[in-house]
Amino acid sequence: MNRDKDKEAVDESRRGFLRAGAVFGSLALLRGGAGNASATTVRLPMANGERPLARYPQKRALLVLTSRPVQLETPMAVFNQGVITPNDAFFVRWHLANVPTRIDGHRFTIRIHGRVKQPLEFTPAQLANDFEPVELTAVCQCSGNSRGLFEPRVAGGQWANGAMGNAHWKGVRLREVLDKAGLRADAVQVRFNGAEAPPLPQTPDFMKSLDMEIARSEDVLIAYAMNGAPLPLLNGYPLRLVVPGWYATYWVKMLDEIEVLSHEDQNFWTAKAYRIPANACGCLKPDEENVPLVPINRMNVRSFITNIADGAQVPAGRELKVRGIAFDGGFGIKRVLFSSDGGRHWIQTRLGKDHGQYSFREWQTHFQPHKGRSYSLLALAINTIGESQRFTPRWNPSGYLRNVVETIKISAV
Amino acid sequence: MQHTGKHLQYRLASNIGCLFLALPIPAFALAFGIVAVKLPPAAELPAQPPNVAQACGICHSGDYIATQPPLTQQQWKSVATAMIKHYGCPISAQNIPIIVKWLVETNGKNE
């Protein structure tokens, strides 16, 4: 069974990508060799980019970045199959060694305490029954998505572009839960902690904090369902924070503690990690030092061509359909432009159905390749407040915020 | 026994979710049952790790090291130092050069 499904996934990515392409890792399928529980290896377009393609619990075969803590990348083929990323294909990213492998959803509780009038505790079922359910579609993207494509390379999780996914989330508004507990007058931040735990007492527990204004915004949810089902354990079963438009580092998984603070959080993961240069670009030069930093926050605009792989050979003299996805930090995609000549000429693409301003937005267009010619295909997304992608990749030492216009080189035969 | 039942219920729910992706969430009640998973084995530390490098395996698998781009000696030194400073990796200062030597031999590059 499993093996068939793996093979299907590989065949699917071969079919979907018009023969080959290093960018999507659909080329270079090797046998064995990775010292992991897998039969197949995919090569991502970076040095040391070999990734076992393996099945983890409740998951189809995904690219294994690391096996403990588990970090799994979604193959790009998945994003060509629909605007929603299936639960079993959704990327996985944990930080600390002790991630529970067994959760009793009846007994699991989330505790709200700190600067509140009435500390409270809820089971997932209580949250689902006692509060108004809210549903929205939103992209969850790792802060370090595409880090492996940075040049010069930087240390950290070496993702290609698949540390992202778009799901339909269902849960309750965080602010309603906070209001039930009653905020004290000096409350300024809210800190989130999940059941993942450090192996040593001196290792900082993974916690993230949001300013009250963000925490109380309309669309911040404590989610108990993802695409109509409980969350997969590896995506944070049974409860996960959903902060639409913001990078996934804030989407704390297996959420079991919410602490209201009267001061700015000094915890390592908020105060020291996940920080970006405090300039408009969020970038610096490789040898620049002592640049002020701020916590990473809202996502920038991105787009991807999903049906054609880099290096593909396409049939000449026939209309070639080009399609993909675009998203931003919650303002919504206004336009996606397409160029087949490396950016000299652009045409407007047709946008697909609108699933809300936090969702992937599908787009498509077409053009006619001529025999013997090569093409550089580019997609450029612009959001409703006029933000667009960059033409030159930004650089920062943590490998955050990549949103360069990606290039797909093809030739027509 | 009861556990198995709940587990199955969960699996069923998750299959439904995967099959009918574009549909709104069906009106059935979500079952918050017991979910237990067994993970595939962890990747071992690469090459021949010196004894003192076993500490690197306390917090993560060996693929954390093997998937990094080739790094310079200076860069590996700062990774090792960060592990001690930020996360409390139990390695004494005099063993850092031994670890860095192994890291550079395993996955290094020249300046």
Coordinates of C-alpha atoms in Angstrom, one line a residue:
Chain A
M1 CA 0.0 0.0 0.0
N2 CA 2.5 2.5 1.2
R3 CA 5.0 1.7 -1.5
D4 CA 2.3 2.1 -4.2
K5 CA 1.4 5.5 -2.8
D6 CA 5.0 6.6 -2.8
K7 CA 5.4 5.4 -6.4
E8 CA 2.2 7.3 -7.3
A9 CA 3.6 10.5 -5.8
V10 CA 6.8 10.2 -7.8
D11 CA 5.0 9.3 -11.0
E12 CA 2.6 12.2 -10.4
S13 CA 5.5 14.6 -10.0
R14 CA 7.1 13.2 -13.2
R15 CA 3.9 13.6 -15.2
G16 CA 3.0 17.0 -13.8
F17 CA 6.2 18.6 -14.7
L18 CA 6.6 18.1 -18.3
R19 CA 9.7 15.9 -18.0
A20 CA 12.2 16.9 -15.4
G21 CA 13.3 19.9 -13.6
A22 CA 15.7 20.4 -10.8
V23 CA 13.8 23.2 -9.1
F24 CA 10.9 21.0 -8.2
G25 CA 13.2 18.1 -7.3
S26 CA 11.3 15.9 -9.8
L27 CA 14.5 14.9 -11.6
A28 CA 17.3 12.8 -10.3
L29 CA 15.3 10.2 -8.5
L30 CA 17.9 8.0 -6.9
R31 CA 17.5 4.7 -5.1
G32 CA 18.3 4.3 -1.5
G33 CA 21.4 5.8 0.1
A34 CA 20.1 8.4 2.6
G35 CA 20.3 6.3 5.7
N36 CA 16.6 7.0 6.3
A37 CA 13.4 4.9 6.0
S38 CA 13.0 5.6 2.4
A39 CA 13.5 4.0 -1.0
T40 CA 13.8 7.2 -3.0
T41 CA 15.8 10.4 -2.9
V42 CA 14.9 13.7 -4.5
R43 CA 17.6 16.3 -5.3
L44 CA 16.7 19.9 -4.5
P45 CA 18.6 22.6 -6.5
M46 CA 21.3 23.3 -3.8
A47 CA 24.5 21.8 -2.6
N48 CA 23.6 18.9 -0.2
G49 CA 20.1 19.1 -1.6
E50 CA 19.5 15.3 -1.5
R51 CA 16.3 14.5 0.4
P52 CA 14.8 11.2 1.2
L53 CA 11.2 10.9 0.0
A54 CA 9.5 9.1 2.9
R55 CA 6.2 8.5 4.6
Y56 CA 5.6 9.7 8.1
P57 CA 2.5 9.0 10.1
Q58 CA -0.7 10.6 8.6
K59 CA 1.5 11.8 5.7
R60 CA 2.0 10.8 2.1
A61 CA 5.6 10.6 0.9
L62 CA 7.3 14.0 1.6
L63 CA 10.8 15.3 1.4
V64 CA 12.6 14.7 4.6
L65 CA 14.7 17.7 5.7
T66 CA 15.4 16.3 9.1
S67 CA 14.1 13.2 10.9
R68 CA 14.3 14.4 14.5
P69 CA 12.8 16.8 15.2
V70 CA 10.7 16.0 12.2
Q71 CA 10.8 18.5 9.3
L72 CA 9.2 17.6 6.0
E73 CA 8.9 19.6 2.9
T74 CA 6.0 19.5 0.4
P75 CA 6.9 18.6 -3.2
M76 CA 6.0 21.5 -5.5
A77 CA 3.8 19.1 -7.6
V78 CA 1.3 19.3 -4.8
F79 CA 0.7 23.0 -5.3
N80 CA -0.3 22.3 -8.9
Q81 CA -3.1 19.9 -7.9
G82 CA -5.4 22.4 -6.2
V83 CA -5.5 25.6 -4.2
I84 CA -5.8 23.7 -0.9
T85 CA -2.9 21.7 0.4
P86 CA -4.1 18.3 1.6
N87 CA -3.4 17.5 5.3
D88 CA -1.3 14.5 4.4
A89 CA 0.9 16.7 2.1
F90 CA 1.2 19.7 4.4
F91 CA 4.8 20.5 5.4
V92 CA 6.0 19.7 8.9
R93 CA 8.4 21.7 11.1
W94 CA 9.3 21.3 14.8
H95 CA 12.1 22.8 16.8
L96 CA 12.7 20.7 19.9
A97 CA 13.6 17.1 20.6
N98 CA 10.6 16.2 22.7
V99 CA 7.5 16.3 20.4
P100 CA 4.8 14.1 21.9
T101 CA 3.9 11.1 19.7
R102 CA 0.7 10.4 21.5
I103 CA -2.0 12.9 22.3
D104 CA -5.2 12.2 24.1
G105 CA -7.6 14.7 22.7
H106 CA -10.1 14.2 25.5
R107 CA -7.7 15.0 28.2
F108 CA -5.6 17.6 26.4
T109 CA -6.2 21.1 27.9
I110 CA -5.2 24.6 27.0
R111 CA -4.6 26.9 29.9
I112 CA -5.0 30.6 29.8
H113 CA -3.3 32.4 32.6
G114 CA -1.0 35.3 33.5
R115 CA -2.4 38.9 33.6
V116 CA -6.0 37.7 33.4
K117 CA -8.8 38.1 36.0
Q118 CA -9.9 34.5 35.8
P119 CA -7.4 31.8 34.7
L120 CA -9.2 29.2 32.6
E121 CA -8.7 25.8 31.1
F122 CA -10.4 24.2 28.1
T123 CA -10.4 20.9 26.4
P124 CA -10.6 21.0 22.5
A125 CA -14.2 19.8 22.7
Q126 CA -15.1 22.6 25.1
L127 CA -13.5 25.2 22.8
A128 CA -15.5 23.8 19.9
N129 CA -18.7 23.8 21.8
D130 CA -18.6 26.9 23.9
F131 CA -17.4 29.5 21.4
E132 CA -18.6 30.6 18.0
P133 CA -16.8 28.6 15.3
V134 CA -14.9 30.6 12.7
E135 CA -13.6 29.3 9.3
L136 CA -11.1 30.8 7.0
T137 CA -8.5 29.8 4.4
A138 CA -5.0 30.8 5.0
V139 CA -1.4 30.2 3.9
C140 CA 1.0 28.9 6.5
Q141 CA 4.5 29.5 5.4
C142 CA 7.7 28.9 7.4
S143 CA 9.9 32.0 8.0
G144 CA 12.8 30.1 6.5
N145 CA 10.9 28.8 3.4
S146 CA 13.4 28.9 0.5
R147 CA 16.4 29.4 2.8
G148 CA 18.4 26.8 0.8
L149 CA 18.2 29.0 -2.2
F150 CA 20.0 31.9 -0.5
E151 CA 23.3 32.9 -2.0
P152 CA 25.7 33.1 -0.3
R153 CA 24.2 30.1 1.6
V154 CA 23.3 30.5 5.3
A155 CA 23.0 27.9 8.1
G156 CA 19.6 26.8 9.2
G157 CA 16.8 24.5 7.8
Q158 CA 17.7 24.1 4.1
W159 CA 14.2 24.3 2.6
A160 CA 13.5 24.8 -1.1
N161 CA 10.1 26.4 -1.7
G162 CA 7.9 23.7 -0.2
A163 CA 7.8 24.9 3.5
M164 CA 4.3 26.3 2.9
G165 CA 0.7 25.2 2.5
N166 CA -2.8 26.6 2.2
A167 CA -5.5 25.1 4.3
H168 CA -9.1 25.7 5.4
W169 CA -8.9 26.3 9.2
K170 CA -11.7 26.1 11.7
G171 CA -11.5 27.3 15.2
V172 CA -12.4 29.9 17.7
R173 CA -11.3 33.5 17.9
L174 CA -8.4 34.0 20.3
R175 CA -9.8 37.3 21.5
E176 CA -13.0 35.6 22.6
V177 CA -11.1 33.2 24.7
L178 CA -9.0 36.1 26.2
D179 CA -12.1 38.1 26.9
K180 CA -13.6 35.1 28.8
A181 CA -10.6 35.1 31.0
G182 CA -10.7 38.9 31.2
L183 CA -7.5 40.9 30.5
R184 CA -6.0 42.9 33.3
A185 CA -5.2 46.6 32.6
D186 CA -1.5 46.0 32.3
A187 CA -1.7 43.2 29.7
V188 CA 0.5 44.0 26.7
Q189 CA 1.5 40.8 25.0
V190 CA 0.3 37.2 24.7
R191 CA 2.7 34.3 24.8
F192 CA 1.9 30.9 23.2
N193 CA 3.5 27.6 24.3
G194 CA 2.9 24.2 22.8
A195 CA 3.5 20.6 24.0
E196 CA 6.9 20.3 22.2
A197 CA 9.5 20.4 24.9
P198 CA 13.3 20.7 25.2
P199 CA 15.3 17.7 26.2
L200 CA 17.6 19.6 28.6
P201 CA 16.6 22.0 31.3
Q202 CA 19.0 24.7 30.0
T203 CA 17.4 24.6 26.5
P204 CA 14.8 27.4 26.0
D205 CA 11.2 26.1 25.6
F206 CA 9.7 27.0 22.2
M207 CA 7.3 29.9 22.9
K208 CA 6.2 32.8 20.7
S209 CA 4.5 36.1 21.6
L210 CA 2.3 38.6 19.8
D211 CA 1.5 42.2 20.8
M212 CA -2.0 42.5 22.1
E213 CA -3.2 44.4 19.1
I214 CA -2.3 41.5 16.8
A215 CA -3.4 38.9 19.2
R216 CA -6.9 40.5 19.5
S217 CA -7.4 40.9 15.7
E218 CA -10.5 39.4 14.2
D219 CA -8.9 36.5 12.3
V220 CA -6.4 35.1 14.8
L221 CA -7.8 31.7 15.7
I222 CA -7.2 28.7 18.0
A223 CA -7.8 26.1 15.3
Y224 CA -9.1 22.6 16.0
A225 CA -9.7 21.6 12.4
M226 CA -7.8 21.7 9.2
N227 CA -9.5 21.0 5.9
G228 CA -12.4 19.5 7.7
A229 CA -10.5 17.1 9.9
P230 CA -8.6 17.2 13.1
L231 CA -5.1 18.4 12.6
P232 CA -2.5 15.7 11.8
L233 CA -0.4 15.1 14.9
L234 CA 2.7 16.4 13.1
N235 CA 0.9 19.6 12.3
G236 CA -0.1 20.2 15.9
Y237 CA -3.0 18.1 16.9
P238 CA -5.3 18.9 18.6
L239 CA -5.0 22.7 18.7
R240 CA -2.9 25.2 16.8
L241 CA -2.7 29.0 16.7
V242 CA -3.5 30.4 13.3
V243 CA -2.2 33.9 12.6
P244 CA -3.3 34.6 9.0
G245 CA -0.9 36.6 7.0
W246 CA 2.0 36.1 9.4
Y247 CA 4.8 33.6 9.2
A248 CA 4.3 30.1 10.6
T249 CA 6.6 30.6 13.5
Y250 CA 3.7 32.2 15.3
W251 CA 1.3 29.4 14.5
V252 CA 2.2 27.5 17.7
K253 CA 1.4 23.8 17.4
M254 CA -0.1 21.5 20.1
L255 CA -1.0 24.7 21.8
D256 CA -1.5 24.1 25.5
E257 CA -0.7 27.3 27.2
I258 CA -1.5 31.0 26.7
E259 CA 0.1 33.4 29.0
V260 CA -0.9 37.1 29.1
L261 CA 2.2 39.2 29.8
S262 CA 2.5 42.7 31.3
H263 CA 5.9 43.2 29.7
E264 CA 7.7 42.5 26.4
D265 CA 8.5 38.8 26.2
Q266 CA 12.2 38.1 26.9
N267 CA 12.1 34.4 26.0
F268 CA 14.8 33.3 23.5
W269 CA 12.5 32.3 20.6
T270 CA 10.8 35.7 20.6
A271 CA 13.6 38.0 21.8
K272 CA 16.6 36.5 20.1
A273 CA 15.5 34.2 17.3
Y274 CA 13.3 34.8 14.3
R275 CA 14.5 38.4 13.9
I276 CA 14.9 40.4 10.7
P277 CA 17.0 43.5 9.9
A278 CA 14.9 46.6 10.9
N279 CA 15.0 48.2 7.5
A280 CA 12.4 48.4 4.8
C281 CA 14.0 45.6 2.8
G282 CA 14.7 43.2 5.8
C283 CA 18.1 42.6 4.3
L284 CA 21.8 43.4 4.7
K285 CA 25.1 42.7 3.1
P286 CA 26.9 39.5 4.0
D287 CA 29.6 41.3 6.0
E288 CA 27.4 44.0 7.7
E289 CA 27.3 43.8 11.4
N290 CA 25.4 45.3 14.4
V291 CA 22.2 46.0 12.4
P292 CA 19.2 46.5 14.6
L293 CA 16.7 43.7 14.4
V294 CA 12.9 43.3 14.8
P295 CA 10.8 40.2 15.2
I296 CA 9.7 38.7 11.8
N297 CA 6.0 39.4 11.2
R298 CA 3.8 39.7 8.2
M299 CA 4.6 37.7 5.0
N300 CA 5.6 39.4 1.8
V301 CA 4.2 38.8 -1.7
R302 CA 5.2 35.6 -3.6
S303 CA 4.2 33.7 -6.6
F304 CA 5.2 30.4 -8.2
I305 CA 4.7 28.7 -11.6
T306 CA 3.5 25.3 -10.6
N307 CA 3.0 23.3 -13.8
I308 CA 6.4 23.7 -15.5
A309 CA 9.7 22.7 -14.0
D310 CA 13.0 24.4 -14.5
G311 CA 14.9 22.8 -17.3
A312 CA 11.8 21.3 -19.0
Q313 CA 11.6 20.8 -22.7
V314 CA 8.2 21.8 -24.0
P315 CA 6.5 21.0 -27.3
A316 CA 7.0 23.9 -29.9
G317 CA 4.3 25.5 -32.0
R318 CA 1.5 24.7 -29.6
E319 CA -0.1 26.9 -26.9
L320 CA 1.6 26.2 -23.6
K321 CA -0.6 26.7 -20.6
V322 CA 1.2 28.3 -17.6
R323 CA -0.3 28.2 -14.2
G324 CA 0.6 28.8 -10.6
I325 CA -0.2 30.3 -7.3
A326 CA 0.3 33.7 -5.5
F327 CA -0.2 34.9 -2.0
D328 CA 0.8 37.7 0.4
G329 CA 0.6 38.8 4.0
G330 CA -3.2 39.2 4.1
F331 CA -4.0 42.1 1.8
G332 CA -4.9 39.9 -1.0
I333 CA -3.5 39.4 -4.5
K334 CA -4.5 42.1 -7.0
R335 CA -2.6 41.0 -10.1
V336 CA -0.1 38.4 -11.3
L337 CA 2.0 39.3 -14.4
F338 CA 3.8 36.7 -16.6
S339 CA 6.8 37.1 -18.8
S340 CA 8.2 34.5 -21.2
D341 CA 11.3 36.6 -22.1
G342 CA 13.1 37.1 -18.8
G343 CA 11.1 40.2 -17.8
R344 CA 11.2 42.4 -20.9
H345 CA 7.6 42.0 -21.7
W346 CA 4.7 41.2 -19.3
I347 CA 1.2 40.1 -19.7
Q348 CA -1.6 40.0 -17.2
T349 CA -2.7 36.5 -16.1
R350 CA -6.2 35.4 -15.3
L351 CA -6.8 35.0 -11.6
G352 CA -8.7 32.0 -10.2
K353 CA -11.4 31.8 -7.6
D354 CA -10.9 34.1 -4.6
H355 CA -10.7 32.1 -1.4
G356 CA -10.2 35.2 0.8
Q357 CA -7.2 37.5 1.3
Y358 CA -5.1 35.0 3.2
S359 CA -5.3 32.1 0.7
F360 CA -3.3 31.0 -2.2
R361 CA -4.7 32.6 -5.4
E362 CA -4.5 30.5 -8.5
W363 CA -3.6 32.2 -11.8
Q364 CA -3.2 31.0 -15.4
T365 CA -2.1 32.2 -18.8
H366 CA -0.6 30.8 -21.9
F367 CA 1.9 31.5 -24.7
Q368 CA 3.3 29.9 -27.8
P369 CA 6.8 28.6 -27.7
H370 CA 8.7 28.4 -31.0
K371 CA 10.9 25.5 -32.1
G372 CA 14.5 25.6 -31.0
R373 CA 14.1 28.7 -28.8
S374 CA 14.7 29.0 -25.1
Y375 CA 12.6 30.9 -22.7
S376 CA 12.9 32.4 -19.2
L377 CA 9.5 32.2 -17.5
L378 CA 8.7 34.7 -14.7
A379 CA 5.7 35.3 -12.6
L380 CA 5.3 38.6 -10.7
A381 CA 2.5 39.1 -8.1
I382 CA 1.3 42.4 -6.8
N383 CA -1.0 42.7 -3.8
T384 CA -3.9 45.1 -3.2
I385 CA -1.7 47.7 -1.5
G386 CA 0.8 47.7 -4.3
E387 CA 3.5 45.6 -2.8
S388 CA 5.2 43.4 -5.4
Q389 CA 8.0 40.8 -5.5
R390 CA 11.7 41.7 -5.8
F391 CA 13.8 41.3 -8.9
T392 CA 17.0 40.8 -6.9
P393 CA 17.1 38.4 -4.1
R394 CA 17.5 39.9 -0.7
W395 CA 20.0 38.5 1.7
N396 CA 20.0 38.3 5.5
P397 CA 22.0 35.9 7.7
S398 CA 18.9 33.9 8.9
G399 CA 17.6 33.2 5.4
Y400 CA 14.2 34.9 5.9
L401 CA 11.8 36.7 3.6
R402 CA 12.8 35.4 0.2
N403 CA 10.3 36.7 -2.4
V404 CA 12.4 37.2 -5.5
V405 CA 10.7 36.7 -8.9
E406 CA 11.7 33.1 -9.6
T407 CA 12.9 32.1 -13.1
I408 CA 12.0 28.9 -14.9
K409 CA 14.2 28.2 -17.9
I410 CA 12.7 26.0 -20.6
S411 CA 13.4 25.1 -24.2
A412 CA 10.9 24.3 -27.0
V413 CA 11.4 21.3 -29.2
Chain B
M1 CA -9.8 -1.4 22.7
Q2 CA -11.6 1.8 23.2
H3 CA -8.5 3.6 22.0
T4 CA -8.4 1.7 18.8
G5 CA -12.0 2.8 18.1
K6 CA -11.2 6.4 18.6
H7 CA -8.1 6.1 16.5
L8 CA -10.1 4.7 13.6
Q9 CA -12.6 7.4 13.9
Y10 CA -9.8 9.9 13.6
R11 CA -8.4 8.3 10.5
L12 CA -11.7 8.2 8.9
A13 CA -12.2 11.9 9.6
S14 CA -8.8 12.7 8.1
N15 CA -9.5 10.7 5.0
I16 CA -12.7 12.5 4.4
G17 CA -10.8 15.8 4.8
C18 CA -8.3 14.7 2.2
L19 CA -10.8 13.5 -0.3
F20 CA -13.2 16.5 -0.4
L21 CA -10.8 19.3 -0.1
A22 CA -12.6 22.1 -1.7
L23 CA -15.8 21.5 0.2
P24 CA -16.7 23.4 3.4
I25 CA -16.2 21.5 6.6
P26 CA -18.9 18.8 6.9
A27 CA -21.3 19.2 9.8
F28 CA -20.2 16.0 11.6
A29 CA -18.8 16.5 15.1
L30 CA -15.0 16.4 15.2
A31 CA -13.7 13.5 17.3
F32 CA -10.8 14.6 19.6
G33 CA -9.6 11.1 20.3
I34 CA -6.3 9.5 21.1
V35 CA -3.8 9.9 18.3
A36 CA -0.5 7.9 18.6
V37 CA 2.1 7.8 16.0
K38 CA 5.3 5.9 15.5
L39 CA 8.0 7.8 13.7
P40 CA 10.6 6.3 11.3
P41 CA 14.1 6.0 12.8
A42 CA 16.2 9.1 13.1
A43 CA 19.2 9.7 10.9
E44 CA 22.5 9.1 12.6
L45 CA 25.4 11.5 13.0
P46 CA 27.3 11.6 9.7
A47 CA 30.8 10.2 9.0
Q48 CA 32.7 8.9 12.1
P49 CA 31.7 11.3 14.9
P50 CA 34.3 11.7 17.7
N51 CA 32.9 10.6 21.1
V52 CA 32.3 14.1 22.3
A53 CA 30.1 14.7 19.3
Q54 CA 27.5 12.3 20.8
A55 CA 26.2 15.4 22.6
C56 CA 25.0 16.8 19.2
G57 CA 22.6 13.9 19.0
I58 CA 20.7 14.9 22.2
C59 CA 18.6 17.5 20.5
H60 CA 18.5 16.4 16.9
S61 CA 19.3 13.8 14.3
G62 CA 22.4 13.8 12.1
D63 CA 20.7 15.2 9.1
Y64 CA 20.7 18.6 10.8
I65 CA 24.4 18.5 10.0
A66 CA 24.4 16.7 6.7
T67 CA 21.8 19.0 5.1
Q68 CA 23.6 22.2 5.8
P69 CA 25.5 23.7 2.9
P70 CA 29.3 23.0 3.1
L71 CA 30.4 25.6 5.7
T72 CA 33.8 27.1 6.4
Q73 CA 35.7 26.2 9.6
Q74 CA 34.7 29.6 11.0
Q75 CA 31.1 29.0 10.2
W76 CA 31.0 25.5 11.8
K77 CA 32.7 27.0 14.8
S78 CA 30.0 29.6 15.2
V79 CA 27.3 26.9 14.7
A80 CA 28.9 24.8 17.5
T81 CA 29.3 27.8 19.7
A82 CA 25.6 28.8 19.1
M83 CA 24.5 25.3 20.2
I84 CA 26.3 25.8 23.5
K85 CA 25.3 29.4 24.1
H86 CA 21.7 29.4 22.9
Y87 CA 20.6 25.8 23.6
G88 CA 22.9 24.6 26.3
C89 CA 24.7 21.9 24.4
P90 CA 26.8 20.0 27.0
I91 CA 30.2 20.3 25.4
S92 CA 33.2 21.8 27.2
A93 CA 35.1 24.7 25.5
Q94 CA 38.2 22.5 25.0
N95 CA 36.3 20.0 22.9
I96 CA 35.0 22.5 20.4
P97 CA 38.0 22.2 18.1
I98 CA 37.5 18.4 18.0
I99 CA 33.9 18.8 17.0
V100 CA 34.7 21.5 14.5
K101 CA 37.4 19.4 12.9
W102 CA 34.9 16.6 12.4
L103 CA 32.3 19.0 11.0
V104 CA 34.7 20.5 8.5
E105 CA 35.9 17.0 7.4
T106 CA 32.3 15.9 7.1
N107 CA 30.7 18.9 5.4
G108 CA 33.2 21.7 5.1
K109 CA 34.5 24.1 2.5
N110 CA 37.5 26.4 2.2
E111 CA 37.3 30.1 3.0

